[in-house]
Coordinates of C-alpha atoms and ligand atoms in Angstrom, one line a residue:
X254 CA 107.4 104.2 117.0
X255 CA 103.9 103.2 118.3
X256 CA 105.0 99.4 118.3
X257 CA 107.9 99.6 120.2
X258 CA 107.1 101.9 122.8
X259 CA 103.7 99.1 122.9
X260 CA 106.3 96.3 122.9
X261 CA 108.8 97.5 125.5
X262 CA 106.0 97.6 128.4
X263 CA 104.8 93.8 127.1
X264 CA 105.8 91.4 130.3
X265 CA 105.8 88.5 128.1
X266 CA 107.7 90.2 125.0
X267 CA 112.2 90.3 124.7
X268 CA 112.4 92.9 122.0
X269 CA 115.3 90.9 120.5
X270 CA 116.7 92.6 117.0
X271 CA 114.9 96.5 115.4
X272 CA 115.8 97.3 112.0
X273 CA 115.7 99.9 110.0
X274 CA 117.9 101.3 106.7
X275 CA 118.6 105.0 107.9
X276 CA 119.5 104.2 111.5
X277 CA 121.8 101.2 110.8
X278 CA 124.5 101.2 113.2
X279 CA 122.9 103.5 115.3
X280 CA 122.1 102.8 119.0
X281 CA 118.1 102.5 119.6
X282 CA 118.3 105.6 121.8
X283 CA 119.0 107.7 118.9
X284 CA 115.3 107.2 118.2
X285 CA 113.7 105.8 121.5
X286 CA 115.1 108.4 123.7
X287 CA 112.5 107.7 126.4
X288 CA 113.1 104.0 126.4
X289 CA 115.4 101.9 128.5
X290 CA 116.5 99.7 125.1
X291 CA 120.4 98.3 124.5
X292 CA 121.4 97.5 121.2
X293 CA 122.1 99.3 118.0
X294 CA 119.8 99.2 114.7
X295 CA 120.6 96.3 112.2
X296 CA 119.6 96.6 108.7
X297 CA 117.7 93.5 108.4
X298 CA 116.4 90.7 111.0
X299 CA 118.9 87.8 112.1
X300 CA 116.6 85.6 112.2
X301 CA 118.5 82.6 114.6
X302 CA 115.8 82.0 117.8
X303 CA 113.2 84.8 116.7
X304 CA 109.7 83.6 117.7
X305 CA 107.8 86.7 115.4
X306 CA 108.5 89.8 113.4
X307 CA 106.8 92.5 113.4
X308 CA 107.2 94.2 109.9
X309 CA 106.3 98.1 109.6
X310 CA 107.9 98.4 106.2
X311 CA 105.6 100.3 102.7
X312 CA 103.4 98.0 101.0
X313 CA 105.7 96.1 98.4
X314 CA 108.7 96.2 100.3
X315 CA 108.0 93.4 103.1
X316 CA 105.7 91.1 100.6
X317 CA 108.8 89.4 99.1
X318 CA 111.2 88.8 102.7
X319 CA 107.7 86.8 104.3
X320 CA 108.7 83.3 103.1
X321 CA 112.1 84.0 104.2
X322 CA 111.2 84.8 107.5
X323 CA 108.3 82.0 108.1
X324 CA 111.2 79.5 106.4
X325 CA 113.3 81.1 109.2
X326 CA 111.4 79.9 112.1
X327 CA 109.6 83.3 113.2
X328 CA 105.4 83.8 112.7
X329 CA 105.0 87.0 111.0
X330 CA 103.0 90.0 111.7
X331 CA 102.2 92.4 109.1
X332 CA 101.6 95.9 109.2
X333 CA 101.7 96.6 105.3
X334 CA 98.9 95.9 103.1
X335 CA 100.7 93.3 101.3
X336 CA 98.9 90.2 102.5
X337 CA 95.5 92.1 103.4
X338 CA 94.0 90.9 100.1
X339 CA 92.9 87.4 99.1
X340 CA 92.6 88.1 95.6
X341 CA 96.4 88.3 94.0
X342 CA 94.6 90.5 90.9
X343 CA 93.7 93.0 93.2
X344 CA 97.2 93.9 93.9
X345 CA 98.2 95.4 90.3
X346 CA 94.9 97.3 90.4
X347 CA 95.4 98.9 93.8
X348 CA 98.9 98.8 94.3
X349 CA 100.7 99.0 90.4
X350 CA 102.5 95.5 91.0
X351 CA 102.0 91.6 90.6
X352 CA 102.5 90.1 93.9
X353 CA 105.3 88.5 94.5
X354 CA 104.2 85.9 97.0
X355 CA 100.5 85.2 95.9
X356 CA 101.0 81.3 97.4
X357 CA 100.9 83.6 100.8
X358 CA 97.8 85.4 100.4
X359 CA 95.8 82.2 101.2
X360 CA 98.2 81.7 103.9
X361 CA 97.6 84.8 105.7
X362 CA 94.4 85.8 108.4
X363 CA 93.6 89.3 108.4
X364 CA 94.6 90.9 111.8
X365 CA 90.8 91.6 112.9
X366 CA 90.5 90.5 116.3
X367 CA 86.5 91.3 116.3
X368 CA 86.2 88.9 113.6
X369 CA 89.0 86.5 112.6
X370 CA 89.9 85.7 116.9
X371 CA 89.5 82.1 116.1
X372 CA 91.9 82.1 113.2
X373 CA 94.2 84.2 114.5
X374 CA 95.6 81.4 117.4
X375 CA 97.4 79.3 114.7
X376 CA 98.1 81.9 112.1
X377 CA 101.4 81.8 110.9
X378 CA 100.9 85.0 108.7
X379 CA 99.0 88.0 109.9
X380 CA 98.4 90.9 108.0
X381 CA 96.7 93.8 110.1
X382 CA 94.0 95.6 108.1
X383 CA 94.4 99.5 107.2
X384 CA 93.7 102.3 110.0
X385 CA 90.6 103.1 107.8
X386 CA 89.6 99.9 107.0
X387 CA 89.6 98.6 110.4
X388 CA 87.3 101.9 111.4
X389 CA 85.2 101.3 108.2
X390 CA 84.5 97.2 109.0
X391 CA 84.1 97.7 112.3
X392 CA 81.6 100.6 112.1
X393 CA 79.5 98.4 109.5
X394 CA 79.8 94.8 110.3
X395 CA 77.3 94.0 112.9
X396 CA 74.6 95.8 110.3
X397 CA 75.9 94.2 107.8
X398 CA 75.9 90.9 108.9
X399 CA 72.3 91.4 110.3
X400 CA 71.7 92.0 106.6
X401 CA 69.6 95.0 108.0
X402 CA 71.5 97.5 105.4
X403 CA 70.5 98.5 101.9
X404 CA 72.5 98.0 99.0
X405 CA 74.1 101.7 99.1
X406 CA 76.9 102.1 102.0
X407 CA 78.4 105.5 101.9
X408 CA 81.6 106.1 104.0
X409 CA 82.7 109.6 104.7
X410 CA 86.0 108.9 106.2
X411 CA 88.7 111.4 108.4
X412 CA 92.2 110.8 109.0
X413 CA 94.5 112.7 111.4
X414 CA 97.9 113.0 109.3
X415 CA 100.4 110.5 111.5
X416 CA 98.0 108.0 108.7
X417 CA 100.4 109.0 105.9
X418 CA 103.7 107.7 108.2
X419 CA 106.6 109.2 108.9
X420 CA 108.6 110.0 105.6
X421 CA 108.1 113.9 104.8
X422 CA 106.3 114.6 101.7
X423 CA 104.4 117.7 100.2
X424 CA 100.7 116.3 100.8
X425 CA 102.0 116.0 104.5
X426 CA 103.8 119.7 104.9
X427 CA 102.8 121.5 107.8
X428 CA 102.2 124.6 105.5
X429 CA 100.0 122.2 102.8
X430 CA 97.9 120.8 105.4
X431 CA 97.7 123.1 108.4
X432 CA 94.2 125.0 108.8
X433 CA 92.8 122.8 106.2
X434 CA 90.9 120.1 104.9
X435 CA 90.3 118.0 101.9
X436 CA 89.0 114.8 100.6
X437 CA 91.4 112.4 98.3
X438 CA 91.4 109.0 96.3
X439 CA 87.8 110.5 95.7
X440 CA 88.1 108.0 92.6
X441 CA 89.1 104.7 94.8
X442 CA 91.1 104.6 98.0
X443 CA 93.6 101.4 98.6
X444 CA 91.5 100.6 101.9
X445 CA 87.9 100.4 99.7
X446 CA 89.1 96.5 98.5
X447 CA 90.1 95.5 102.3
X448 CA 86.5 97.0 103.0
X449 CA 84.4 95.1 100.4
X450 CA 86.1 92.1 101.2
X451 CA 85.1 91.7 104.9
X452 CA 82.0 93.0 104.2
X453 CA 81.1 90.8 101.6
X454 CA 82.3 87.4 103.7
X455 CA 80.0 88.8 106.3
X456 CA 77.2 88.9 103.7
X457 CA 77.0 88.1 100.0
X458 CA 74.4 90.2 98.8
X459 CA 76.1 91.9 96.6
X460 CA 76.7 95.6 99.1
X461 CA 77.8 98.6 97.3
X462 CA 80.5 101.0 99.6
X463 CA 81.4 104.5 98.5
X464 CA 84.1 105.6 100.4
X465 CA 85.5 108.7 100.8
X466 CA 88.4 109.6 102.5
X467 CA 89.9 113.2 103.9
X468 CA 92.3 114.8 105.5
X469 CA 92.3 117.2 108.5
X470 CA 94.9 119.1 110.1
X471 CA 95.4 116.7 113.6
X472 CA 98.2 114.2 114.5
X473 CA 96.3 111.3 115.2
X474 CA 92.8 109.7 114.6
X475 CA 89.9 108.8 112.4
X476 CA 86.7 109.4 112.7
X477 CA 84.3 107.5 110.0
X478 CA 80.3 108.6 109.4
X479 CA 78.2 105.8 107.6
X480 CA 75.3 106.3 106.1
X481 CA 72.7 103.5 104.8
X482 CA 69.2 102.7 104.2
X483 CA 67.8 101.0 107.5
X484 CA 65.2 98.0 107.4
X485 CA 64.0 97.8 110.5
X486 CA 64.0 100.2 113.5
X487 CA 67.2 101.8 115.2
X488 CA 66.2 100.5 118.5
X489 CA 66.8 97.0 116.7
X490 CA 70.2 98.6 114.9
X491 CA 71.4 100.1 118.4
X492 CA 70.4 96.0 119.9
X493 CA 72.0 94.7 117.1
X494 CA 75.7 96.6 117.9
X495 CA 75.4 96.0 121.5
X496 CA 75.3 91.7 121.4
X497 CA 77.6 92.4 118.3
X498 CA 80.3 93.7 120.1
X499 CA 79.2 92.8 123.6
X500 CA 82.1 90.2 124.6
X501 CA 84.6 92.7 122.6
X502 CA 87.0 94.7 124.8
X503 CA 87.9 97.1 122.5
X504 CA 84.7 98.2 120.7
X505 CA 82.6 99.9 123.0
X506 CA 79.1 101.0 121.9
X507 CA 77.9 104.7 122.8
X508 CA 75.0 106.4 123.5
X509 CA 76.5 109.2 121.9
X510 CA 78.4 110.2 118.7
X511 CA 82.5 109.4 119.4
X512 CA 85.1 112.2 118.6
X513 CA 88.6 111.2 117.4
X514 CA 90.1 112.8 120.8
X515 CA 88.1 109.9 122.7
X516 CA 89.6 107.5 121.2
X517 CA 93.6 108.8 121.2
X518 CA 96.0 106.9 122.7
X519 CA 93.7 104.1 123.5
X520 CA 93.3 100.6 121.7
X521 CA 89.4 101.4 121.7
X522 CA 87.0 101.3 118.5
X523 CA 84.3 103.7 119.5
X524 CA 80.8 103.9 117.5
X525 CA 77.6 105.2 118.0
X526 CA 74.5 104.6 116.0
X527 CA 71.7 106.5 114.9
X528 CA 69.1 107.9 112.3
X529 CA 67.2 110.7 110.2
X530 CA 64.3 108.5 109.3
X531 CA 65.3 105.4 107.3
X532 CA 69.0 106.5 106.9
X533 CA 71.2 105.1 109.6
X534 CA 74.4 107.3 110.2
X535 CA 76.8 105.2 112.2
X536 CA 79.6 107.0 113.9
X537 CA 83.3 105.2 114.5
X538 CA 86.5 106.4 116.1
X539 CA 89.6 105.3 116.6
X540 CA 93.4 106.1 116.9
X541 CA 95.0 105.3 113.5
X542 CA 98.5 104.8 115.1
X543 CA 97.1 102.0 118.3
X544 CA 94.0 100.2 117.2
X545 CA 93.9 101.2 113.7
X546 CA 97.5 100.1 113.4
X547 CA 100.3 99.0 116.2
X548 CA 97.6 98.3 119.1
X549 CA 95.8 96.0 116.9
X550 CA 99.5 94.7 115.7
X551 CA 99.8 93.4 119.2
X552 CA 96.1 92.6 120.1
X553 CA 96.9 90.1 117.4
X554 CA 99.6 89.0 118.7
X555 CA 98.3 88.3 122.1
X556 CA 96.2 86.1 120.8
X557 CA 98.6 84.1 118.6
X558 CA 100.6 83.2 121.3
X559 CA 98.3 82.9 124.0
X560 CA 98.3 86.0 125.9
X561 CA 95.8 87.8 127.2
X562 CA 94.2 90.1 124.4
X563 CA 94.4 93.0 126.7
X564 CA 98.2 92.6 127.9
X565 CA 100.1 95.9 126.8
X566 CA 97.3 97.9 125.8
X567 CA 95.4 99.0 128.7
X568 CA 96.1 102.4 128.6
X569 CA 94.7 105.4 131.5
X570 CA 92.4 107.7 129.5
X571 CA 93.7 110.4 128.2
X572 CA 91.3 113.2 127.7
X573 CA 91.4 115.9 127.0
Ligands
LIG156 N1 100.6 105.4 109.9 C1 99.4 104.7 110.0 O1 98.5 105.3 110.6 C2 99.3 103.3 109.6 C3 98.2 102.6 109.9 C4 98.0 101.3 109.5 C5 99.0 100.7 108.7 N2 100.1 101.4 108.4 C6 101.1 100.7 107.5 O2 102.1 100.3 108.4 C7 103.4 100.4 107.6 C8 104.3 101.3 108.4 O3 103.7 102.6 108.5 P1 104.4 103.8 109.1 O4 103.3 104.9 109.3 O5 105.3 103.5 110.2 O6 105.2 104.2 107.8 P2 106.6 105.1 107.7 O7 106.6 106.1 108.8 O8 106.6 105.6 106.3 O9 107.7 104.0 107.9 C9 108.0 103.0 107.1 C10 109.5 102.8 107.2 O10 109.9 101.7 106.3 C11 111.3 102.0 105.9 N3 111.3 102.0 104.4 C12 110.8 102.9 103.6 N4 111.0 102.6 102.3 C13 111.7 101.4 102.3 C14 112.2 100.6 101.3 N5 112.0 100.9 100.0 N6 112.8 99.5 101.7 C15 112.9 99.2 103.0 N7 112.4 100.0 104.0 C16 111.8 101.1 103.7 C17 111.7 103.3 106.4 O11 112.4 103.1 107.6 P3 114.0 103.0 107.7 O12 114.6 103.9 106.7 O13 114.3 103.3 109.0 O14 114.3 101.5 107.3 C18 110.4 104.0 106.7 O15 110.5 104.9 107.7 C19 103.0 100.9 106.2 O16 102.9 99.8 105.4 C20 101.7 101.6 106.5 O17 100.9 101.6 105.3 C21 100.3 102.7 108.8

């Protein structure tokens, strides 16, 4: 939903062909009412003059219709975790299957704009990290790659419950989840791999992340606290996330903490840094459906084909 509604307002963008299984045959209306779109649901992409797909689909489902798509002409943008991973053994671990394109994964540049920009102008493949994994990286990177953290990164990790998609299911019932909160995958969450990976490019010295995430009875966001052991002083820390991120426009540093409802609606990473004694506690928000998902989608996209990073996703603030 996110995407399109994203894409429809893009001046450089024809929203050519959307697919989907339940609404084939259907005209877009039926589930755009508020846009101005023509056409009627297809079941699959026809792929004759289509410069990019966007695919939205579950993890496992998209993996094995990439070639077909880059053979057809189009660059590919991935929202799945299906290409998110370098390592093809990680896939049966995390997600129960062999992957079915593993010549891809090397193929593919992770959809991180605050780290992989360069990359991301020829990639033909793009596979946009996890709404909790994009708030978990960015929160830590800039300390990591200072090499200024301790061995021991601890991630306590919120998500709004638009995280889990669309498709109804008990663990996201209104009457399950409503006026209440609880952590999950205490035991290994799919985004912990995506997180260890970027981390560890960024430095090899062999960082340890807990991460554990929860959910809490809100629509939208994620809000990620960090703790570590600090060398050096948070004056230097707070320096440190200020050149990291200072040419970013997305990933603003504050003076103080960030709350989910900062962050909604917007493309924005928002993170604040501070301390009890040695043990920094880094604060990071975002909105899981725009930045941690379909605003990074197109941010990524904008720079693959030469727009401005910014086109389509300046958004008013929306508060409260
Ligand atoms: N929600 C988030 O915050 C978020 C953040 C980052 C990344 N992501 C990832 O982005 C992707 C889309 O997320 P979402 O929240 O839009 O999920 P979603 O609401 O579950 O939508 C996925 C859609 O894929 C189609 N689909 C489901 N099973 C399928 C199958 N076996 N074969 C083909 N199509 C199938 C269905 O649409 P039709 O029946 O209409 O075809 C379904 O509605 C997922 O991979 C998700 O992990 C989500």
């Amino acid at each position: 939903m996110t995407l399109v509604h994203l894409l429809a307002r893009h001046p450089g963008v024809e929203l050519a062909q959307l697919t989907s299984r339940s609404f084939a045959g259907q005209p877009y209306s039926a589930v755009f009412p508020l846009l101005d779109l023509e056409g009627t649901f297809r079941s699959e992409p026809e792929l004759d003059g289509i410069d990019v797909v966007f695919s939205c689909l579950p993890h496992n489902v998209g993996a094995s219709k990439a070639q077909a798509w880059l053979d057809g002409g189009a660059r590919v943008i991935d929202m799945s975790a299906d290409f998110r991973l370098k390592d093809a053994a990680q896939y049966p671990v995390w997600y129960k299957q062999e992957h079915p394109a593993p010549d891809l994964l090397g193929k593919a540049v992770l959809g991180l704009p605050e780290l992989h920009e360069q990359e991301l102008k020829d990639a033909q493949l793009i596979a946009v990290p996890g709404c909790y994994s994009t708030a978990s990286i960015l929160a830590l990177a800039p300390a990591v790659a200072a090499g200024v953290v301790g061995s021991d990164i601890v991630v306590d990790a919120k998500s709004g419950v638009s995280g889990a998609g669309r498709s109804p299911g008990i663990g996201t019932h209104f009457s399950e989840v409503n006026e209440s909160i609880g952590a999950y995958a205490i035991n290994g969450h799919r985004h912990l791999p995506e997180v260890t990976q970027e981390l560890g490019s960024l430095n090899a010295n062999g960082l340890r992340v807990t991460f554990v995430p929860h959910l809490v009875p809100m629509t939208r966001g994620i809000l990620v606290t960090c703790y570590f052991d600090l060398k050096g002083s948070l004056a230097e820390l707070n320096e440190t996330y200020m050149e990291f991120y200072a040419d970013q426009p997305f990933t603003k540093v504050l003076a103080q903490s960030p709350t989910t409802k900062l962050a909604s609606h917007s493309n924005l990473f928002l993170v604040n840094v501070a301390a009890q004694g040695q043990k920094a506690v880094v604060t990071g928000a975002l909105d899981n459906l725009v930045k941690g998902a379909s605003g990074q989608g197109v941010e990524c996209f904008n720079i693959a084909f030469g727009f401005d990073r910014t086109t389509a996703l300046e958004m008013p603030v929306q508060w409260p």
